[in-house]
């Protein structure tokens, strides 16, 4: 994590010296093309655990969910045994949920959020996806990020596959 921060700072310094005051694109440490003068702010988030996408959901889940009623249309709670078996609590009075939905697949997928940034009128989520072996059954992999309220509705995904 610390290395990513240092790399990002060095990338911005390098981009600034190469681009001067132009509006050309500079590549940041996380690989996303950003407009040089565009304000990018990191967004804090918490990964939500022990939820599942309901079987009656067709298509992809919305990227930004702002209410409990909308959330329960798509997700159910999946409590398990053990210390961390309860679903992560979400308070929709002060929090929203950002969803990356990979759709229905027949292979193992490991989805890892890398960074979430607020850039002007949108959120940009960098996600690492590691694809595994083909399976004999279908699954619906996704990640849920709990974020503060009052963020833009538009969410853009930047996918990275090793």
XYZ file of C-alpha atoms in Angstrom:
162
model
C 0.000 0.000 0.000
C 2.748 2.419 0.994
C 4.598 1.617 -2.248
C 1.452 2.423 -4.281
C 1.164 5.831 -2.607
C 4.799 6.674 -3.318
C 4.447 5.472 -6.918
C 1.312 7.572 -7.372
C 3.011 10.702 -6.008
C 6.037 10.176 -8.237
C 3.748 9.611 -11.254
C 1.931 12.889 -10.598
C 5.225 14.765 -10.239
C 6.555 13.212 -13.434
C 3.304 13.894 -15.281
C 3.328 17.494 -14.106
C 6.848 18.069 -15.327
C 6.173 16.432 -18.697
C 2.785 17.990 -19.390
C 3.378 21.499 -18.014
C -0.043 23.160 -18.032
C -1.635 21.315 -20.935
C -4.791 19.210 -20.821
C -3.129 16.044 -22.116
C -3.564 12.674 -20.402
C -1.104 11.449 -17.798
C -0.983 7.860 -16.608
C -1.143 7.466 -12.841
C 0.458 4.700 -10.812
C -2.734 2.620 -10.889
C -2.776 2.678 -14.692
C -5.836 4.892 -15.161
C -5.621 7.715 -17.683
C -6.531 10.961 -15.956
C -6.803 14.482 -17.344
C -3.920 16.453 -15.818
C -5.989 19.278 -14.360
C -8.765 16.967 -13.162
C -9.176 16.836 -9.388
C -8.910 13.251 -8.114
C -9.728 12.492 -4.485
C -9.367 9.048 -2.876
C -12.608 7.735 -1.372
C -12.539 5.661 1.802
C -14.579 2.476 1.716
C -15.270 -0.685 3.667
C -15.660 -4.050 1.956
C -19.042 -5.610 2.790
C -19.027 -9.343 3.498
C -21.607 -12.136 3.800
C -24.136 -11.005 1.216
C -25.355 -12.821 -1.912
C -27.160 -11.761 -5.073
C -30.674 -13.153 -5.049
C -31.553 -15.877 -7.572
C -34.403 -13.844 -9.088
C -32.033 -11.067 -10.216
C -31.567 -11.011 -13.972
C -28.855 -8.917 -15.535
C -26.341 -6.879 -13.588
C -26.935 -5.165 -10.272
C -26.812 -1.321 -10.337
C -23.343 0.100 -9.710
C -24.454 2.610 -7.050
C -27.149 1.748 -4.490
C -28.445 4.528 -2.234
C -31.259 2.946 -0.192
C -32.040 -0.097 1.907
C -35.142 -0.823 -0.186
C -33.112 -0.915 -3.411
C -30.391 -3.003 -1.740
C -32.818 -5.683 -0.490
C -34.251 -6.035 -4.028
C -30.898 -7.425 -5.143
C -29.099 -8.817 -2.086
C -29.755 -11.221 0.741
C -27.768 -11.814 3.928
C -25.567 -14.895 4.135
C -24.728 -15.396 7.810
C -22.139 -18.088 8.483
C -20.699 -19.711 11.587
C -17.658 -18.217 13.259
C -16.286 -14.935 14.485
C -16.904 -12.950 11.284
C -20.098 -14.738 10.255
C -22.526 -11.820 10.341
C -23.084 -9.599 7.288
C -21.289 -6.257 7.437
C -23.796 -3.666 8.700
C -24.765 -0.895 6.264
C -26.429 2.325 7.473
C -28.121 3.818 4.413
C -28.816 7.031 6.327
C -25.115 7.922 6.043
C -23.714 5.295 3.636
C -24.198 4.068 0.064
C -22.987 0.911 -1.644
C -20.844 0.632 -4.770
C -21.214 -2.724 -6.552
C -18.939 -4.434 -9.041
C -21.014 -7.283 -10.505
C -19.105 -9.753 -12.703
C -22.312 -11.391 -13.976
C -23.011 -15.116 -14.010
C -19.878 -17.147 -14.780
C -18.737 -20.775 -14.774
C -15.196 -20.158 -13.588
C -13.501 -19.137 -10.392
C -13.077 -15.367 -10.109
C -11.174 -13.486 -7.450
C -12.233 -9.835 -7.451
C -10.133 -7.378 -5.442
C -10.783 -3.635 -5.160
C -7.550 -1.659 -5.602
C -8.519 2.028 -5.377
C -11.683 4.107 -5.382
C -11.349 7.731 -6.486
C -13.745 10.649 -6.901
C -12.931 12.490 -10.125
C -15.190 15.466 -10.934
C -18.647 13.980 -11.621
C -17.877 10.251 -11.247
C -16.330 7.546 -9.118
C -13.538 5.419 -10.577
C -13.035 1.954 -9.091
C -9.863 0.088 -10.018
C -10.505 -3.643 -9.703
C -8.150 -6.606 -10.049
C -9.773 -9.746 -11.470
C -7.960 -13.058 -11.326
C -9.676 -15.722 -13.395
C -9.332 -19.335 -12.307
C -10.395 -22.782 -13.432
C -13.656 -23.578 -15.200
C -16.313 -25.049 -12.915
C -19.250 -27.365 -13.482
C -21.642 -24.894 -11.853
C -22.536 -21.232 -12.226
C -21.841 -18.462 -9.737
C -22.478 -14.727 -9.577
C -19.287 -13.079 -8.190
C -19.348 -9.468 -7.013
C -17.884 -7.062 -4.481
C -19.720 -4.528 -2.335
C -18.000 -1.358 -1.132
C -19.632 0.694 1.616
C -18.957 4.391 0.990
C -20.066 7.734 2.476
C -23.248 9.352 1.146
C -23.288 12.269 -1.311
C -20.925 10.820 -3.903
C -21.671 10.973 -7.646
C -24.072 8.392 -9.115
C -21.837 7.618 -12.087
C -19.357 4.784 -11.423
C -16.644 3.732 -13.853
C -14.653 0.489 -13.528
C -11.017 0.066 -14.548
C -10.346 -3.683 -14.761
C -6.893 -5.171 -14.345
C -6.246 -8.801 -15.113
C -2.883 -10.295 -14.151
